[in-house]
Amino acid sequence: VVRVPVDYAALRKLPYPVGIALRIGAFAGPFAAEDEPARVILGLAESVLHEAKAQQVTVRELQIDFDAAESKLAGYRVWVEAIRRRVAPMPVVITTLPSWLDSPAFASLVQAADAFVLQVHSFERPADSRTPFELCVPARARRAVERAGALGRPFQVALPTYGYLVAFDATGKFVGLSAEGPVKTWPAKIQLHEVRTDPAAMAELVRHWSGVRPATLTGIIWYRLPTERDVLNWRWPTLAAVMQGRTPEAKLTVALRRPEAGLVEVELANAGEADHFGLAVLALRWPVGTLVASDALGDFAKVDATTRSLQFRAQGQALRLGPGERRMVGWLRFKDHAEVEVQIVPR
């Protein structure tokens, strides 16, 4: 059993309802209401709610996250019914997968819960490195939501914000993946591909469901909220835009700083709501003035330098600049004051 160190002080300050989630690891059965596995789960469900109450946090629902095999959904229902009895009158919500919709036991499973969450995002192992893959296919998500809506039970749909690094060997065979967290060390000759959630596609789903949706679809859950250390996840401005059904876009800007006489620092910024991915070229020129020295910083290189102009060009992998991020890309030092012009060159 792993207990997450919940920041209850932060939760007490939220103006939003709070739910507590209990995730259950792999289990193949048998399922019973009163055996040892059931007693452990029922005790945990009760204890996490008592803990929140002791911390003066009002909990709206208990969410159970268990990726059961499709053949075990009838057994899973036994657990759901037992948990619901133990924590009553607290509502019990279960997470579900689109593949479960094909099971004859799914309808009775969701009847056993107060509501359910339909997770329309997942990672399906690609056949090889040339096979396109997505974390959420909008057309499939729409079909799954329509089918879930026909069951007559209240539900929410879970959409992704995250990404993965997917690894292939030299022949293109899938060998593994990594997500947020410590950087994984891969063997030599491994090809790494990024797969990220497309903000434009998710915004289109939000717009669609804002206008046309099953009556029992009550909302959208995002997996997951950004943190400052995330590398593959969206940033907050991106998520905020998509939640409103707007397609976020990047907006590169460049500024010149003059911290002291003769010194010009060149700073690139993203004033948009989406990450900028791709290379960037900044062209600088000065009609008058004597350039004494200059250099590029980080992933940028100084190219095409003359006595009146130069460029700072991003090198290597595509530049990622998140919403609100700034990056110093280079500097110029002049003998005397010089008026410098700068522009972003389209690529």
Short mmCIF file of C-alpha atoms in Angstrom, two decimals:
data_model
loop_
_atom_site.label_atom_id
_atom_site.label_comp_id
_atom_site.label_asym_id
_atom_site.label_seq_id
_atom_site.Cartn_x
_atom_site.Cartn_y
_atom_site.Cartn_z
CA VAL A 1 0.00 0.00 0.00
CA VAL A 2 1.36 3.41 -1.04
CA ARG A 3 -0.13 6.51 0.57
CA VAL A 4 0.33 9.79 -1.27
CA PRO A 5 1.36 12.68 1.04
CA VAL A 6 -1.71 14.81 0.34
CA ASP A 7 -1.36 18.57 0.88
CA TYR A 8 -4.58 18.97 2.86
CA ALA A 9 -3.77 22.58 3.75
CA ALA A 10 -3.84 23.45 0.04
CA LEU A 11 -7.06 21.49 -0.50
CA ARG A 12 -8.79 23.36 2.33
CA LYS A 13 -8.20 26.64 0.47
CA LEU A 14 -9.72 25.47 -2.82
CA PRO A 15 -13.07 26.96 -3.86
CA TYR A 16 -13.82 23.69 -5.73
CA PRO A 17 -15.26 20.31 -4.71
CA VAL A 18 -12.66 17.66 -3.83
CA GLY A 19 -12.66 13.95 -4.62
CA ILE A 20 -10.39 11.25 -3.21
CA ALA A 21 -9.04 8.57 -5.55
CA LEU A 22 -8.03 5.02 -4.65
CA ARG A 23 -6.03 3.18 -7.30
CA ILE A 24 -5.97 -0.61 -7.26
CA GLY A 25 -3.13 -2.49 -8.96
CA ALA A 26 -3.35 -5.54 -11.16
CA PHE A 27 -5.56 -8.31 -9.78
CA ALA A 28 -6.96 -11.32 -11.63
CA GLY A 29 -9.41 -12.56 -8.99
CA PRO A 30 -11.25 -14.26 -7.54
CA PHE A 31 -13.46 -11.38 -6.41
CA ALA A 32 -15.37 -11.59 -3.15
CA ALA A 33 -16.97 -9.12 -0.77
CA GLU A 34 -15.40 -10.43 2.44
CA ASP A 35 -12.05 -12.12 1.68
CA GLU A 36 -8.63 -10.67 2.53
CA PRO A 37 -8.15 -8.55 -0.66
CA ALA A 38 -11.65 -7.11 -0.20
CA ARG A 39 -11.03 -6.33 3.48
CA VAL A 40 -7.83 -4.45 2.61
CA ILE A 41 -9.57 -2.40 -0.10
CA LEU A 42 -12.63 -1.66 2.04
CA GLY A 43 -10.42 -0.61 4.95
CA LEU A 44 -8.39 1.70 2.72
CA ALA A 45 -11.51 3.25 1.19
CA GLU A 46 -12.84 4.01 4.64
CA SER A 47 -9.54 5.25 6.05
CA VAL A 48 -8.76 7.76 3.29
CA LEU A 49 -12.19 9.34 3.78
CA HIS A 50 -11.71 9.48 7.55
CA GLU A 51 -8.28 11.05 7.06
CA ALA A 52 -9.70 13.79 4.83
CA LYS A 53 -12.48 14.48 7.32
CA ALA A 54 -9.96 14.72 10.16
CA GLN A 55 -8.08 17.27 8.06
CA GLN A 56 -11.30 19.29 7.62
CA VAL A 57 -11.50 18.67 3.89
CA THR A 58 -15.00 18.07 2.56
CA VAL A 59 -14.93 15.20 0.06
CA ARG A 60 -17.58 15.01 -2.65
CA GLU A 61 -16.83 11.53 -3.97
CA LEU A 62 -14.60 8.48 -3.70
CA GLN A 63 -13.14 7.48 -7.06
CA ILE A 64 -11.96 3.92 -7.66
CA ASP A 65 -9.35 3.46 -10.39
CA PHE A 66 -8.94 -0.21 -11.32
CA ASP A 67 -8.02 -1.41 -14.81
CA ALA A 68 -9.80 -4.73 -14.68
CA ALA A 69 -9.64 -7.23 -17.52
CA GLU A 70 -12.80 -7.21 -19.63
CA SER A 71 -13.46 -10.82 -18.60
CA LYS A 72 -13.42 -9.79 -14.92
CA LEU A 73 -15.97 -6.94 -14.95
CA ALA A 74 -18.65 -9.04 -13.27
CA GLY A 75 -16.22 -9.81 -10.46
CA TYR A 76 -15.21 -6.15 -10.20
CA ARG A 77 -18.86 -5.32 -9.63
CA VAL A 78 -18.71 -7.31 -6.38
CA TRP A 79 -16.00 -4.98 -5.11
CA VAL A 80 -17.84 -1.85 -6.23
CA GLU A 81 -21.01 -2.90 -4.44
CA ALA A 82 -19.06 -3.72 -1.27
CA ILE A 83 -17.18 -0.39 -1.31
CA ARG A 84 -20.40 1.51 -1.89
CA ARG A 85 -22.02 -0.14 1.12
CA ARG A 86 -18.99 0.55 3.33
CA VAL A 87 -18.64 4.28 2.56
CA ALA A 88 -22.36 5.15 2.13
CA PRO A 89 -23.67 7.78 1.72
CA MET A 90 -20.43 8.94 0.01
CA PRO A 91 -20.88 8.65 -3.80
CA VAL A 92 -18.60 6.06 -5.44
CA VAL A 93 -17.31 6.77 -8.95
CA ILE A 94 -15.33 4.26 -11.01
CA THR A 95 -12.94 4.84 -13.92
CA THR A 96 -13.67 2.81 -17.05
CA LEU A 97 -12.13 2.10 -20.44
CA PRO A 98 -13.76 2.30 -23.91
CA SER A 99 -12.94 -1.37 -24.52
CA TRP A 100 -15.23 -2.28 -21.61
CA LEU A 101 -18.22 -1.01 -23.60
CA ASP A 102 -18.09 -4.25 -25.60
CA SER A 103 -18.56 -6.40 -22.50
CA PRO A 104 -22.06 -7.65 -21.58
CA ALA A 105 -21.11 -7.05 -17.91
CA PHE A 106 -20.34 -3.34 -18.36
CA ALA A 107 -23.91 -2.05 -18.05
CA SER A 108 -24.46 -3.83 -14.74
CA LEU A 109 -21.03 -2.65 -13.49
CA VAL A 110 -21.84 1.03 -13.97
CA GLN A 111 -25.26 0.47 -12.40
CA ALA A 112 -23.42 -0.61 -9.25
CA ALA A 113 -21.64 2.77 -9.00
CA ASP A 114 -23.07 6.24 -8.53
CA ALA A 115 -21.28 7.46 -11.66
CA PHE A 116 -18.31 6.59 -13.86
CA VAL A 117 -15.42 8.21 -15.69
CA LEU A 118 -14.76 7.14 -19.30
CA GLN A 119 -11.02 7.37 -20.00
CA VAL A 120 -10.70 7.83 -23.77
CA HIS A 121 -6.92 8.14 -23.67
CA SER A 122 -4.41 5.31 -23.68
CA PHE A 123 -1.15 4.16 -25.23
CA GLU A 124 -1.39 1.35 -27.76
CA ARG A 125 1.91 -0.29 -28.61
CA PRO A 126 2.89 0.73 -32.17
CA ALA A 127 3.79 -2.00 -34.64
CA ASP A 128 7.08 -0.23 -35.45
CA SER A 129 8.71 3.20 -35.49
CA ARG A 130 6.96 4.10 -38.76
CA THR A 131 3.46 3.49 -37.39
CA PRO A 132 1.59 6.70 -36.47
CA PHE A 133 0.14 6.63 -32.96
CA GLU A 134 -1.96 8.99 -30.84
CA LEU A 135 -2.88 9.11 -27.16
CA CYS A 136 -6.46 10.05 -27.98
CA VAL A 137 -8.16 9.62 -31.35
CA PRO A 138 -11.03 12.16 -31.45
CA ALA A 139 -13.34 10.08 -33.68
CA ARG A 140 -13.01 7.08 -31.36
CA ALA A 141 -13.57 9.28 -28.32
CA ARG A 142 -16.81 10.64 -29.78
CA ARG A 143 -18.10 7.16 -30.56
CA ALA A 144 -17.22 5.90 -27.08
CA VAL A 145 -19.01 8.83 -25.42
CA GLU A 146 -22.13 8.25 -27.49
CA ARG A 147 -22.19 4.58 -26.50
CA ALA A 148 -21.60 5.43 -22.84
CA GLY A 149 -24.41 7.96 -22.95
CA ALA A 150 -26.86 5.28 -24.02
CA LEU A 151 -26.43 3.47 -20.68
CA GLY A 152 -28.39 6.12 -18.79
CA ARG A 153 -25.84 6.57 -15.97
CA PRO A 154 -24.11 9.89 -15.17
CA PHE A 155 -20.51 9.97 -16.35
CA GLN A 156 -17.57 12.22 -17.13
CA VAL A 157 -15.04 11.82 -19.91
CA ALA A 158 -11.30 11.94 -19.17
CA LEU A 159 -9.04 13.62 -21.74
CA PRO A 160 -5.21 13.65 -21.75
CA THR A 161 -2.68 16.46 -21.50
CA TYR A 162 0.47 14.35 -21.15
CA GLY A 163 3.05 12.77 -23.42
CA TYR A 164 5.54 9.90 -23.63
CA LEU A 165 9.00 9.19 -24.98
CA VAL A 166 8.68 6.01 -27.04
CA ALA A 167 11.78 3.89 -27.67
CA PHE A 168 12.54 1.67 -30.68
CA ASP A 169 15.61 -0.39 -31.48
CA ALA A 170 17.70 -0.10 -34.65
CA THR A 171 15.22 -2.28 -36.58
CA GLY A 172 12.24 -0.12 -35.57
CA LYS A 173 10.89 -2.58 -32.98
CA PHE A 174 9.15 -1.09 -29.94
CA VAL A 175 11.23 -1.61 -26.78
CA GLY A 176 9.64 0.64 -24.15
CA LEU A 177 8.52 4.09 -23.11
CA SER A 178 9.08 6.67 -20.38
CA ALA A 179 6.94 9.46 -18.97
CA GLU A 180 7.52 12.29 -16.49
CA GLY A 181 10.02 11.64 -13.74
CA PRO A 182 13.69 10.70 -13.59
CA VAL A 183 15.37 10.60 -16.99
CA LYS A 184 15.62 7.02 -18.22
CA THR A 185 18.93 5.81 -19.62
CA TRP A 186 18.45 3.92 -22.87
CA PRO A 187 20.97 1.59 -24.55
CA ALA A 188 22.98 2.75 -27.54
CA LYS A 189 21.32 2.94 -30.99
CA ILE A 190 17.86 3.45 -29.50
CA GLN A 191 15.52 5.73 -31.46
CA LEU A 192 13.40 7.98 -29.24
CA HIS A 193 10.11 9.41 -30.55
CA GLU A 194 7.90 11.84 -28.65
CA VAL A 195 4.15 11.31 -28.63
CA ARG A 196 2.18 14.23 -27.21
CA THR A 197 -1.45 15.09 -26.80
CA ASP A 198 -2.61 17.45 -29.55
CA PRO A 199 -4.17 20.57 -27.92
CA ALA A 200 -6.06 21.47 -31.12
CA ALA A 201 -7.73 18.04 -31.26
CA MET A 202 -8.73 18.19 -27.58
CA ALA A 203 -10.10 21.74 -28.00
CA GLU A 204 -12.24 20.52 -30.89
CA LEU A 205 -13.69 17.78 -28.67
CA VAL A 206 -14.50 20.35 -25.98
CA ARG A 207 -16.27 22.54 -28.54
CA HIS A 208 -18.20 19.56 -29.85
CA TRP A 209 -19.38 18.34 -26.46
CA SER A 210 -20.20 21.88 -25.37
CA GLY A 211 -22.82 21.91 -28.10
CA VAL A 212 -23.79 18.27 -28.68
CA ARG A 213 -23.46 15.61 -25.97
CA PRO A 214 -25.42 12.87 -24.22
CA ALA A 215 -27.65 14.16 -21.42
CA THR A 216 -25.77 12.01 -18.92
CA LEU A 217 -22.33 13.46 -19.76
CA THR A 218 -21.74 15.85 -16.86
CA GLY A 219 -18.20 17.11 -17.47
CA ILE A 220 -14.58 16.59 -18.50
CA ILE A 221 -11.69 15.42 -16.34
CA TRP A 222 -8.14 16.31 -17.42
CA TYR A 223 -5.30 13.91 -16.90
CA ARG A 224 -3.35 15.52 -15.66
CA LEU A 225 -2.85 18.98 -14.13
CA PRO A 226 0.55 20.50 -14.99
CA THR A 227 3.44 20.87 -12.57
CA GLU A 228 6.48 23.11 -12.96
CA ARG A 229 8.84 20.17 -13.48
CA ASP A 230 6.85 18.57 -16.31
CA VAL A 231 8.63 18.11 -19.63
CA LEU A 232 6.07 16.20 -21.69
CA ASN A 233 2.87 17.64 -20.24
CA TRP A 234 1.01 20.79 -21.31
CA ARG A 235 1.59 24.05 -19.49
CA TRP A 236 -1.18 25.85 -17.62
CA PRO A 237 -1.98 28.44 -20.36
CA THR A 238 -2.43 25.59 -22.86
CA LEU A 239 -4.80 23.69 -20.58
CA ALA A 240 -6.76 26.85 -19.74
CA ALA A 241 -7.32 27.61 -23.43
CA VAL A 242 -8.37 24.05 -24.30
CA MET A 243 -10.78 23.91 -21.35
CA GLN A 244 -12.55 26.87 -22.94
CA GLY A 245 -12.65 25.15 -26.32
CA ARG A 246 -10.04 27.46 -27.84
CA THR A 247 -7.16 26.16 -29.93
CA PRO A 248 -3.99 27.53 -28.31
CA GLU A 249 -1.21 28.88 -30.48
CA ALA A 250 2.42 29.82 -29.88
CA LYS A 251 3.55 33.41 -30.40
CA LEU A 252 7.28 34.06 -30.58
CA THR A 253 8.55 37.53 -29.72
CA VAL A 254 12.06 38.90 -29.45
CA ALA A 255 13.35 41.69 -27.22
CA LEU A 256 16.64 43.55 -26.96
CA ARG A 257 17.98 44.31 -23.47
CA ARG A 258 20.65 46.92 -22.73
CA PRO A 259 21.97 46.18 -19.23
CA GLU A 260 24.97 48.49 -19.74
CA ALA A 261 26.42 50.86 -22.31
CA GLY A 262 27.36 49.13 -25.56
CA LEU A 263 25.94 45.72 -24.55
CA VAL A 264 22.84 44.32 -26.28
CA GLU A 265 21.29 41.05 -25.05
CA VAL A 266 18.88 39.19 -27.33
CA GLU A 267 15.97 37.44 -25.65
CA LEU A 268 13.41 35.13 -27.27
CA ALA A 269 10.01 34.71 -25.61
CA ASN A 270 6.74 32.86 -26.19
CA ALA A 271 3.79 35.17 -25.58
CA GLY A 272 1.25 32.58 -26.77
CA GLU A 273 -0.75 29.84 -25.06
CA ALA A 274 0.88 26.78 -26.67
CA ASP A 275 4.42 25.41 -26.77
CA HIS A 276 6.57 26.50 -29.69
CA PHE A 277 8.21 23.51 -31.37
CA GLY A 278 10.66 24.02 -34.18
CA LEU A 279 13.78 25.90 -35.10
CA ALA A 280 14.07 29.66 -34.81
CA VAL A 281 16.27 32.15 -36.64
CA LEU A 282 16.78 35.72 -35.43
CA ALA A 283 18.22 38.22 -37.91
CA LEU A 284 19.97 41.29 -36.47
CA ARG A 285 21.37 44.32 -38.27
CA TRP A 286 22.76 47.73 -37.30
CA PRO A 287 23.15 50.49 -39.90
CA VAL A 288 25.90 52.19 -37.89
CA GLY A 289 28.17 51.17 -35.04
CA THR A 290 31.28 49.10 -34.53
CA LEU A 291 30.72 45.55 -33.29
CA VAL A 292 33.48 44.53 -30.86
CA ALA A 293 32.29 41.02 -29.92
CA SER A 294 29.26 38.75 -30.03
CA ASP A 295 28.24 35.20 -29.20
CA ALA A 296 25.30 32.83 -29.19
CA LEU A 297 24.09 31.00 -26.07
CA GLY A 298 22.65 27.58 -25.34
CA ASP A 299 21.25 25.77 -28.38
CA PHE A 300 21.81 28.76 -30.68
CA ALA A 301 24.73 29.40 -33.01
CA LYS A 302 25.99 32.64 -34.55
CA VAL A 303 25.93 32.44 -38.36
CA ASP A 304 26.24 34.69 -41.44
CA ALA A 305 28.05 37.41 -39.49
CA THR A 306 29.15 40.60 -41.32
CA THR A 307 30.21 44.03 -40.12
CA ARG A 308 26.55 45.13 -40.17
CA SER A 309 24.52 41.99 -39.48
CA LEU A 310 24.41 38.47 -38.08
CA GLN A 311 21.96 35.72 -37.26
CA PHE A 312 21.33 33.62 -34.17
CA ARG A 313 20.03 30.25 -35.35
CA ALA A 314 18.69 27.35 -33.24
CA GLN A 315 20.71 24.18 -33.72
CA GLY A 316 20.10 20.45 -33.38
CA GLN A 317 16.73 19.30 -32.06
CA ALA A 318 13.60 21.41 -32.38
CA LEU A 319 13.44 24.29 -29.94
CA ARG A 320 10.72 23.99 -27.30
CA LEU A 321 9.62 27.21 -25.68
CA GLY A 322 6.60 26.99 -23.39
CA PRO A 323 3.97 29.71 -22.88
CA GLY A 324 5.47 32.56 -20.89
CA GLU A 325 9.02 31.20 -21.17
CA ARG A 326 11.97 33.42 -22.05
CA ARG A 327 15.41 32.45 -23.25
CA MET A 328 18.55 34.49 -23.78
CA VAL A 329 19.92 33.43 -27.17
CA GLY A 330 22.94 35.70 -27.60
CA TRP A 331 24.61 39.06 -27.07
CA LEU A 332 26.44 41.81 -28.95
CA ARG A 333 28.93 44.36 -27.64
CA PHE A 334 29.55 47.61 -29.54
CA LYS A 335 32.33 50.14 -29.22
CA ASP A 336 29.74 52.89 -29.03
CA HIS A 337 25.95 53.01 -28.89
CA ALA A 338 24.31 51.30 -31.87
CA GLU A 339 20.68 51.03 -32.94
CA VAL A 340 20.01 47.34 -33.52
CA GLU A 341 17.09 45.95 -35.50
CA VAL A 342 15.93 42.37 -34.98
CA GLN A 343 13.32 40.16 -36.59
CA ILE A 344 12.27 36.51 -36.48
CA VAL A 345 12.94 34.90 -39.85
CA PRO A 346 10.15 32.52 -40.99
CA ARG A 347 11.30 28.91 -41.42
#
